[in-house]
């Protein structure tokens, strides 16, 4: 029986804010006492994670004195040294502080926008200081409740200005850092700008340094928008922009639940893991999720172990799918080339077009073909349920 033990090569990471969540929600206060960043690193080391990520203020409180900040960093670095964990990604909290109540980069108040630039630059420095190579931007407050308040074009222009400015900051400082944009359709704003990975992909092409900017799609966020997550990351991968990924789970039509990976839609999680493993995605498997509010810290460890265990189980099932003779025979039949029409497809030529326009197709005969998808999907279900 496979042990499904996480190893560094799996690149499983968690944010300080995930295993450090104290269980606060809009209808209740914390249920767990806070742990320090160093304590969270030891917890992640205990469960077998590869790395830890942070927002500037999960790590260093916004009002910490320089001496307090140095002490926190010292303990954090010792914990990293003791556990061997690394810091692949960092990000800025541009959502929590009241100053960002109307957004950060897209706020109508120029002072807020300038402060957001300053905060992001300092947070980039903090990420680079501990070795981060990916820097995430999640614009949680970049949006509106009433569109009377802001011109949507102006919102995009301001977002673009911020990312261009911060790209120049990275270049100016010679940092080895790439940006990854994370989309979400709503919450905490009524509507958030650039709501899906597809919107972000188009937006990247309008930036001054698109080569420095990729994507950090999150499962729950695309599911909130009713989108097939694997299709979205396939497009991101196709564009060479899948540089980071936030794994979790989500009931459709709910607020952002950030559930343990694979705990709700196991079939979607299977296709996601299969995609990442089939294409050889080299980045972090980052679990942007948190334990149920019902849990103590032993339950938080169960949550973290469960995220990684389910990923490894689905990775094994993806390999089983790829090796299953009946599935592979069905796929070979379903996706077979047809030599009678191959000459007409592929790159255009006027000769091809002319002869294709003259060709007769027996629509009834072609349409009458059964595609055996029911058998194929049941074989997939059998693999997922362990009955094959
Ligand atoms: C929420 O899904 C966002 C923020 O927690 C953070 O900026 C980003 C990093 O994973 N995800
Ligand atoms: Mn989320
Ligand atoms: Mn996220």
Tab-separated table of C-alpha atoms and ligand atoms in Angstrom:
chain	number	residue	atom	x	y	z
A	1	UNK	CA	0.000	0.000	0.000
A	2	UNK	CA	1.492	3.381	-1.047
A	3	UNK	CA	2.196	5.622	1.910
A	4	UNK	CA	1.469	8.862	-0.015
A	5	UNK	CA	4.229	10.597	1.940
A	6	UNK	CA	4.956	14.176	0.818
A	7	UNK	CA	8.527	14.758	-0.314
A	8	UNK	CA	10.359	17.960	-1.314
A	9	UNK	CA	10.188	16.975	-4.978
A	10	UNK	CA	6.392	17.288	-4.788
A	11	UNK	CA	6.821	21.024	-4.079
A	12	UNK	CA	3.868	21.244	-1.691
A	13	UNK	CA	3.645	24.715	-0.165
A	14	UNK	CA	1.319	26.553	2.190
A	15	UNK	CA	0.924	30.239	3.013
A	16	UNK	CA	1.420	31.419	6.591
A	17	UNK	CA	-2.191	32.603	6.389
A	18	UNK	CA	-3.464	29.091	5.588
A	19	UNK	CA	-2.220	26.910	8.423
A	20	UNK	CA	-2.045	30.102	10.489
A	21	UNK	CA	-5.732	30.886	10.029
A	22	UNK	CA	-7.280	31.365	13.464
A	23	UNK	CA	-10.719	30.414	12.139
A	24	UNK	CA	-12.188	33.920	12.013
A	25	UNK	CA	-15.101	34.300	9.616
A	26	UNK	CA	-17.635	37.057	8.876
A	27	UNK	CA	-19.900	35.696	11.612
A	28	UNK	CA	-17.412	34.720	14.294
A	29	UNK	CA	-14.116	35.592	15.861
A	30	UNK	CA	-10.984	33.456	16.120
A	31	UNK	CA	-11.237	29.918	17.544
A	32	UNK	CA	-7.506	29.182	17.555
A	33	UNK	CA	-4.736	31.191	19.194
A	34	UNK	CA	-2.343	32.727	16.658
A	35	UNK	CA	1.032	31.082	16.023
A	36	UNK	CA	4.181	32.977	15.077
A	37	UNK	CA	5.646	32.610	11.574
A	38	UNK	CA	8.447	30.496	13.018
A	39	UNK	CA	5.990	28.206	14.818
A	40	UNK	CA	4.064	27.770	11.557
A	41	UNK	CA	7.249	26.830	9.725
A	42	UNK	CA	7.908	24.094	12.304
A	43	UNK	CA	4.288	22.908	11.920
A	44	UNK	CA	4.722	22.724	8.122
A	45	UNK	CA	8.023	20.932	8.577
A	46	UNK	CA	6.294	18.385	10.810
A	47	UNK	CA	3.634	17.556	8.188
A	48	UNK	CA	6.152	17.333	5.345
A	49	UNK	CA	5.645	20.519	3.320
A	50	UNK	CA	8.347	21.743	0.921
A	51	UNK	CA	7.840	25.468	1.310
A	52	UNK	CA	6.060	28.354	2.986
A	53	UNK	CA	4.713	31.573	1.445
A	54	UNK	CA	3.611	34.830	3.027
A	55	UNK	CA	1.907	38.177	2.641
A	56	UNK	CA	4.048	40.941	4.053
A	57	UNK	CA	1.758	41.272	7.054
A	58	UNK	CA	1.226	37.585	7.822
A	59	UNK	CA	4.948	37.672	8.410
A	60	UNK	CA	5.679	41.146	9.777
A	61	UNK	CA	2.687	42.958	11.377
A	62	UNK	CA	1.961	46.261	9.624
A	63	UNK	CA	2.805	48.312	12.753
A	64	UNK	CA	5.810	46.252	13.909
A	65	UNK	CA	8.840	48.283	14.944
A	66	UNK	CA	12.136	47.636	13.108
A	67	UNK	CA	13.404	45.772	16.168
A	68	UNK	CA	10.267	43.613	16.314
A	69	UNK	CA	10.550	42.911	12.589
A	70	UNK	CA	14.191	41.839	12.928
A	71	UNK	CA	13.321	39.491	15.788
A	72	UNK	CA	10.517	37.884	13.779
A	73	UNK	CA	12.814	37.489	10.775
A	74	UNK	CA	15.548	35.973	12.900
A	75	UNK	CA	13.225	33.332	14.365
A	76	UNK	CA	11.711	32.674	10.936
A	77	UNK	CA	15.093	32.180	9.308
A	78	UNK	CA	16.161	29.791	12.107
A	79	UNK	CA	12.963	27.803	11.568
A	80	UNK	CA	13.673	27.625	7.826
A	81	UNK	CA	17.225	26.451	8.561
A	82	UNK	CA	16.000	23.868	11.090
A	83	UNK	CA	13.305	22.441	8.826
A	84	UNK	CA	14.812	22.934	5.371
A	85	UNK	CA	11.663	24.667	4.129
A	86	UNK	CA	12.056	27.279	1.397
A	87	UNK	CA	10.095	30.409	0.425
A	88	UNK	CA	9.043	30.049	-3.255
A	89	UNK	CA	6.420	32.802	-3.293
A	90	UNK	CA	5.538	36.032	-1.524
A	91	UNK	CA	2.778	38.581	-1.890
A	92	UNK	CA	1.390	41.816	-0.474
A	93	UNK	CA	-1.682	42.195	1.672
A	94	UNK	CA	-3.520	44.952	-0.184
A	95	UNK	CA	-6.928	43.964	1.118
A	96	UNK	CA	-7.082	43.918	4.916
A	97	UNK	CA	-6.103	47.390	6.149
A	98	UNK	CA	-8.974	49.935	6.129
A	99	UNK	CA	-6.932	52.221	3.893
A	100	UNK	CA	-7.714	49.770	1.079
A	101	UNK	CA	-11.470	49.867	1.607
A	102	UNK	CA	-11.947	51.125	-1.964
A	103	UNK	CA	-9.097	49.174	-3.485
A	104	UNK	CA	-5.359	49.641	-3.572
A	105	UNK	CA	-3.953	50.068	-7.081
A	106	UNK	CA	-7.393	51.085	-8.435
A	107	UNK	CA	-8.551	53.263	-5.522
A	108	UNK	CA	-10.047	56.631	-6.481
A	109	UNK	CA	-7.730	58.223	-3.891
A	110	UNK	CA	-4.234	58.880	-5.322
A	111	UNK	CA	-2.779	58.785	-1.792
A	112	UNK	CA	-4.077	55.212	-1.395
A	113	UNK	CA	-2.616	54.230	-4.764
A	114	UNK	CA	0.757	55.751	-3.834
A	115	UNK	CA	0.720	53.997	-0.458
A	116	UNK	CA	-0.114	50.696	-2.215
A	117	UNK	CA	2.903	51.157	-4.515
A	118	UNK	CA	5.087	51.801	-1.470
A	119	UNK	CA	3.697	48.787	0.412
A	120	UNK	CA	4.148	46.505	-2.591
A	121	UNK	CA	7.766	47.621	-3.119
A	122	UNK	CA	8.640	46.966	0.530
A	123	UNK	CA	6.860	43.598	0.396
A	124	UNK	CA	8.750	42.669	-2.777
A	125	UNK	CA	11.985	43.454	-0.918
A	126	UNK	CA	10.815	41.201	1.939
A	127	UNK	CA	9.972	38.364	-0.437
A	128	UNK	CA	13.303	38.595	-2.243
A	129	UNK	CA	15.116	38.708	1.118
A	130	UNK	CA	13.981	35.132	1.818
A	131	UNK	CA	14.410	33.803	-1.698
A	132	UNK	CA	10.995	34.137	-3.316
A	133	UNK	CA	11.101	33.846	-7.105
A	134	UNK	CA	7.362	34.260	-7.717
A	135	UNK	CA	5.398	37.302	-6.554
A	136	UNK	CA	1.612	37.055	-6.517
A	137	UNK	CA	-0.837	39.908	-7.032
A	138	UNK	CA	-4.386	39.166	-5.929
A	139	UNK	CA	-6.508	42.277	-6.332
A	140	UNK	CA	-9.100	41.400	-3.703
A	141	UNK	CA	-10.267	44.975	-3.236
A	142	UNK	CA	-9.818	46.101	-6.857
A	143	UNK	CA	-13.418	46.458	-7.877
A	144	UNK	CA	-16.732	48.047	-7.014
A	145	UNK	CA	-20.060	47.710	-5.274
A	146	UNK	CA	-21.475	50.558	-7.344
A	147	UNK	CA	-20.137	51.224	-10.812
A	148	UNK	CA	-21.203	54.828	-10.387
A	149	UNK	CA	-18.015	55.200	-8.341
A	150	UNK	CA	-15.394	54.241	-10.876
A	151	UNK	CA	-14.866	54.113	-14.605
A	152	UNK	CA	-13.972	50.493	-15.455
A	153	UNK	CA	-11.435	51.666	-18.044
A	154	UNK	CA	-9.798	53.861	-15.431
A	155	UNK	CA	-9.663	50.864	-13.093
A	156	UNK	CA	-7.784	48.835	-15.707
A	157	UNK	CA	-5.496	51.782	-16.481
A	158	UNK	CA	-4.557	52.169	-12.811
A	159	UNK	CA	-3.977	48.400	-12.400
A	160	UNK	CA	-1.745	48.478	-15.488
A	161	UNK	CA	0.151	51.532	-14.195
A	162	UNK	CA	0.827	49.723	-10.895
A	163	UNK	CA	2.093	46.529	-12.505
A	164	UNK	CA	4.248	48.460	-14.985
A	165	UNK	CA	5.700	50.555	-12.138
A	166	UNK	CA	6.440	47.480	-10.001
A	167	UNK	CA	7.902	45.569	-12.954
A	168	UNK	CA	10.302	48.494	-13.419
A	169	UNK	CA	11.075	48.345	-9.679
A	170	UNK	CA	12.074	44.680	-10.001
A	171	UNK	CA	14.213	45.426	-13.073
A	172	UNK	CA	15.760	48.504	-11.424
A	173	UNK	CA	16.830	46.381	-8.460
A	174	UNK	CA	17.970	43.421	-10.532
A	175	UNK	CA	15.653	41.058	-8.666
A	176	UNK	CA	15.211	37.507	-9.975
A	177	UNK	CA	11.441	37.700	-9.578
A	178	UNK	CA	8.406	37.097	-11.774
A	179	UNK	CA	4.835	38.229	-11.127
A	180	UNK	CA	1.820	35.893	-11.038
A	181	UNK	CA	-1.652	37.442	-11.248
A	182	UNK	CA	-4.525	35.820	-9.381
A	183	UNK	CA	-8.110	36.337	-10.487
A	184	UNK	CA	-11.312	36.184	-8.462
A	185	UNK	CA	-14.822	37.245	-9.614
A	186	UNK	CA	-16.086	38.746	-6.321
A	187	UNK	CA	-15.630	38.782	-2.542
A	188	UNK	CA	-14.673	40.905	-0.760
A	189	UNK	CA	-15.772	43.456	-3.388
A	190	UNK	CA	-19.176	43.106	-5.015
A	191	UNK	CA	-17.394	42.728	-8.353
A	192	UNK	CA	-13.634	42.385	-8.697
A	193	UNK	CA	-11.842	43.633	-11.805
A	194	UNK	CA	-10.171	40.989	-13.993
A	195	UNK	CA	-12.456	38.279	-12.559
A	196	UNK	CA	-11.075	35.114	-14.185
A	197	UNK	CA	-7.797	33.663	-15.378
A	198	UNK	CA	-8.909	34.340	-18.957
A	199	UNK	CA	-9.363	38.073	-18.218
A	200	UNK	CA	-5.933	38.132	-16.603
A	201	UNK	CA	-4.348	36.384	-19.580
A	202	UNK	CA	-5.676	39.072	-21.935
A	203	UNK	CA	-4.625	41.836	-19.521
A	204	UNK	CA	-1.010	40.619	-19.349
A	205	UNK	CA	-0.621	41.371	-23.072
A	206	UNK	CA	-1.394	45.075	-22.402
A	207	UNK	CA	1.491	45.495	-19.928
A	208	UNK	CA	4.904	47.030	-20.631
A	209	UNK	CA	6.741	43.875	-19.517
A	210	UNK	CA	4.393	40.944	-20.308
A	211	UNK	CA	7.378	38.573	-20.206
A	212	UNK	CA	7.652	39.229	-16.452
A	213	UNK	CA	4.007	38.545	-15.715
A	214	UNK	CA	2.231	35.171	-15.518
A	215	UNK	CA	-0.700	33.641	-13.662
A	216	UNK	CA	-1.607	32.131	-10.294
A	217	UNK	CA	-5.050	30.570	-10.919
A	218	UNK	CA	-7.015	29.393	-7.884
A	219	UNK	CA	-9.448	26.477	-7.966
A	220	UNK	CA	-12.119	28.082	-5.771
A	221	UNK	CA	-12.030	31.379	-7.649
A	222	UNK	CA	-12.646	29.859	-11.078
A	223	UNK	CA	-15.312	27.558	-9.630
A	224	UNK	CA	-17.022	30.642	-8.141
A	225	UNK	CA	-17.214	31.942	-11.711
A	226	UNK	CA	-18.665	28.604	-12.876
A	227	UNK	CA	-15.589	27.768	-14.950
A	228	UNK	CA	-13.916	24.385	-15.546
A	229	UNK	CA	-10.631	25.001	-13.730
A	230	UNK	CA	-8.580	22.501	-15.706
A	231	UNK	CA	-9.627	24.148	-18.983
A	232	UNK	CA	-8.488	27.483	-17.569
A	233	UNK	CA	-5.071	26.275	-16.505
A	234	UNK	CA	-4.683	24.449	-19.815
A	235	UNK	CA	-5.029	27.813	-21.544
A	236	UNK	CA	-2.586	29.368	-19.070
A	237	UNK	CA	-0.100	26.548	-19.709
A	238	UNK	CA	-0.610	26.835	-23.488
A	239	UNK	CA	0.305	30.534	-23.165
A	240	UNK	CA	3.420	29.674	-21.132
A	241	UNK	CA	1.965	31.590	-18.167
A	242	UNK	CA	1.123	28.912	-15.547
A	243	UNK	CA	3.821	29.987	-13.087
A	244	UNK	CA	2.065	29.235	-9.811
A	245	UNK	CA	-1.230	27.665	-8.714
A	246	UNK	CA	-3.551	27.901	-5.683
A	247	UNK	CA	-5.062	24.511	-4.912
A	248	UNK	CA	-8.148	24.094	-2.743
A	249	UNK	CA	-11.798	23.136	-3.224
A	250	UNK	CA	-15.188	24.810	-3.422
A	251	UNK	CA	-18.928	24.132	-3.495
A	252	UNK	CA	-20.499	25.816	-6.531
A	253	UNK	CA	-22.440	29.006	-5.876
A	254	UNK	CA	-20.847	29.615	-2.474
A	255	UNK	CA	-18.513	32.259	-1.063
A	256	UNK	CA	-14.777	31.484	-1.372
A	257	UNK	CA	-14.532	28.447	0.884
A	258	UNK	CA	-10.840	27.632	0.463
A	259	UNK	CA	-11.584	24.003	1.406
A	260	UNK	CA	-8.996	21.247	1.783
A	261	UNK	CA	-7.810	20.164	-1.674
A	262	UNK	CA	-10.018	17.472	-3.224
A	263	UNK	CA	-12.550	17.529	-0.385
A	264	UNK	CA	-15.527	18.564	-2.534
A	265	UNK	CA	-15.172	17.879	-6.263
A	266	UNK	CA	-12.880	14.857	-6.462
A	267	UNK	CA	-13.411	14.384	-10.216
A	268	UNK	CA	-12.401	17.990	-11.009
A	269	UNK	CA	-9.424	17.573	-8.691
A	270	UNK	CA	-8.461	14.383	-10.552
A	271	UNK	CA	-8.459	16.085	-13.960
A	272	UNK	CA	-6.491	18.976	-12.465
A	273	UNK	CA	-3.797	16.744	-10.976
A	274	UNK	CA	-3.715	14.634	-14.164
A	275	UNK	CA	-3.196	17.794	-16.232
A	276	UNK	CA	-0.370	19.127	-14.019
A	277	UNK	CA	1.393	15.767	-13.976
A	278	UNK	CA	0.813	15.004	-17.685
A	279	UNK	CA	2.364	18.311	-18.793
A	280	UNK	CA	5.147	18.200	-16.187
A	281	UNK	CA	4.165	21.450	-14.445
A	282	UNK	CA	7.359	22.399	-12.572
A	283	UNK	CA	5.979	24.958	-10.106
A	284	UNK	CA	4.763	24.889	-6.519
A	285	UNK	CA	1.644	22.968	-5.605
A	286	UNK	CA	0.427	25.732	-3.264
A	287	UNK	CA	-2.553	24.973	-1.036
A	288	UNK	CA	-4.341	28.268	-0.555
A	289	UNK	CA	-6.879	26.814	1.842
A	290	UNK	CA	-7.586	26.528	5.539
A	291	UNK	CA	-8.913	24.017	8.044
A	292	UNK	CA	-12.556	24.005	9.145
A	293	UNK	CA	-13.338	26.476	11.927
A	294	UNK	CA	-14.136	23.425	14.085
A	295	UNK	CA	-10.489	22.396	14.277
A	296	UNK	CA	-7.676	22.816	16.790
A	297	UNK	CA	-4.056	22.806	15.569
A	298	UNK	CA	-4.005	19.004	15.436
A	299	UNK	CA	-6.922	19.382	13.039
A	300	UNK	CA	-4.958	21.999	11.113
A	301	UNK	CA	-2.185	19.434	10.657
A	302	UNK	CA	-4.821	16.916	9.490
A	303	UNK	CA	-5.975	19.545	6.982
A	304	UNK	CA	-2.460	20.107	5.648
A	305	UNK	CA	-1.682	16.380	5.503
A	306	UNK	CA	-5.023	15.807	3.727
A	307	UNK	CA	-4.253	18.368	1.009
A	308	UNK	CA	-0.961	16.670	0.186
A	309	UNK	CA	-2.261	13.092	0.605
A	310	UNK	CA	-5.193	13.627	-1.748
A	311	UNK	CA	-2.903	15.200	-4.345
A	312	UNK	CA	-0.593	12.144	-4.185
A	313	UNK	CA	-3.503	9.687	-4.346
A	314	UNK	CA	-4.872	11.466	-7.436
A	315	UNK	CA	-1.385	11.560	-8.951
A	316	UNK	CA	-1.282	7.761	-8.612
A	317	UNK	CA	-4.767	7.453	-10.128
A	318	UNK	CA	-3.738	9.642	-13.056
A	319	UNK	CA	-0.846	7.262	-13.728
A	320	UNK	CA	-3.301	4.341	-13.464
A	321	UNK	CA	-5.605	6.048	-16.008
A	322	UNK	CA	-2.682	6.578	-18.380
A	323	UNK	CA	-1.651	2.934	-18.071
A	324	UNK	CA	-5.126	1.377	-18.282
A	325	UNK	CA	-5.255	-0.730	-21.468
A	326	UNK	CA	-9.027	-0.426	-22.006
A	327	UNK	CA	-8.993	3.349	-21.447
A	328	UNK	CA	-6.035	3.842	-23.719
A	329	UNK	CA	-7.576	1.632	-26.411
A	330	UNK	CA	-10.793	3.658	-26.227
A	331	UNK	CA	-8.860	6.936	-26.452
A	332	UNK	CA	-6.838	5.671	-29.397
A	333	UNK	CA	-10.099	4.775	-31.186
A	334	UNK	CA	-11.859	8.028	-30.257
A	335	UNK	CA	-8.998	10.320	-31.259
A	336	UNK	CA	-7.758	8.423	-34.315
A	337	UNK	CA	-6.732	10.457	-37.371
A	338	UNK	CA	-8.809	9.878	-40.527
A	339	UNK	CA	-6.645	9.498	-43.648
A	340	UNK	CA	-9.645	10.305	-45.861
A	341	UNK	CA	-9.830	13.901	-44.533
A	342	UNK	CA	-6.275	14.459	-43.246
A	343	UNK	CA	-5.206	16.090	-46.565
A	344	UNK	CA	-7.840	18.811	-46.083
A	345	UNK	CA	-6.899	19.820	-42.497
A	346	UNK	CA	-3.915	21.593	-40.900
A	347	UNK	CA	-2.346	24.616	-42.574
A	348	UNK	CA	-4.510	26.361	-45.172
A	349	UNK	CA	-3.834	26.317	-48.892
A	350	UNK	CA	-6.109	27.424	-51.696
A	351	UNK	CA	-5.817	23.948	-53.241
A	352	UNK	CA	-6.919	22.331	-49.975
A	353	UNK	CA	-9.838	24.743	-49.659
A	354	UNK	CA	-10.925	24.159	-53.251
A	355	UNK	CA	-10.933	20.364	-52.997
A	356	UNK	CA	-12.531	20.423	-49.501
A	357	UNK	CA	-15.361	22.617	-50.752
A	358	UNK	CA	-16.020	20.033	-53.459
A	359	UNK	CA	-16.026	17.061	-51.089
A	360	UNK	CA	-19.270	15.269	-50.118
A	361	UNK	CA	-19.906	14.411	-46.454
A	362	UNK	CA	-22.469	11.769	-45.405
A	363	UNK	CA	-23.706	13.716	-42.349
A	364	UNK	CA	-26.143	10.985	-41.264
A	365	UNK	CA	-23.501	8.271	-41.313
A	366	UNK	CA	-20.976	10.472	-39.473
A	367	UNK	CA	-23.554	11.555	-36.874
A	368	UNK	CA	-24.690	7.971	-36.233
A	369	UNK	CA	-21.321	6.975	-34.750
A	370	UNK	CA	-21.427	6.131	-30.991
A	371	UNK	CA	-18.444	7.653	-29.146
A	372	UNK	CA	-18.278	5.327	-26.070
A	373	UNK	CA	-17.838	8.247	-23.658
A	374	UNK	CA	-20.165	6.611	-21.120
A	375	UNK	CA	-17.847	3.582	-20.912
A	376	UNK	CA	-14.783	5.849	-20.801
A	377	UNK	CA	-16.206	7.972	-17.991
A	378	UNK	CA	-17.346	4.920	-15.991
A	379	UNK	CA	-13.821	3.518	-16.237
A	380	UNK	CA	-12.624	6.874	-14.866
A	381	UNK	CA	-15.125	6.640	-12.003
A	382	UNK	CA	-14.006	3.059	-11.296
A	383	UNK	CA	-10.431	4.252	-11.024
A	384	UNK	CA	-11.454	7.095	-8.706
A	385	UNK	CA	-13.526	4.766	-6.540
A	386	UNK	CA	-10.773	2.190	-6.407
A	387	UNK	CA	-12.846	-0.534	-8.061
A	388	UNK	CA	-10.432	-0.946	-11.001
B	1	LIG	C1	-6.509	34.652	-1.818
B	1	LIG	O1	-6.959	33.594	-2.625
B	1	LIG	C2	-5.177	35.154	-2.312
B	1	LIG	C3	-4.406	35.811	-1.211
B	1	LIG	O2	-4.479	34.975	-0.093
B	1	LIG	C4	-3.010	35.814	-1.729
B	1	LIG	O3	-2.695	37.065	-2.207
B	1	LIG	C5	-2.983	34.837	-2.872
B	1	LIG	C6	-1.777	33.979	-2.775
B	1	LIG	O4	-2.059	32.640	-2.921
B	1	LIG	N1	-4.277	34.139	-2.790
B	2	LIG	MN1	-9.576	31.756	-2.279
B	3	LIG	MN1	-5.404	32.341	-3.622
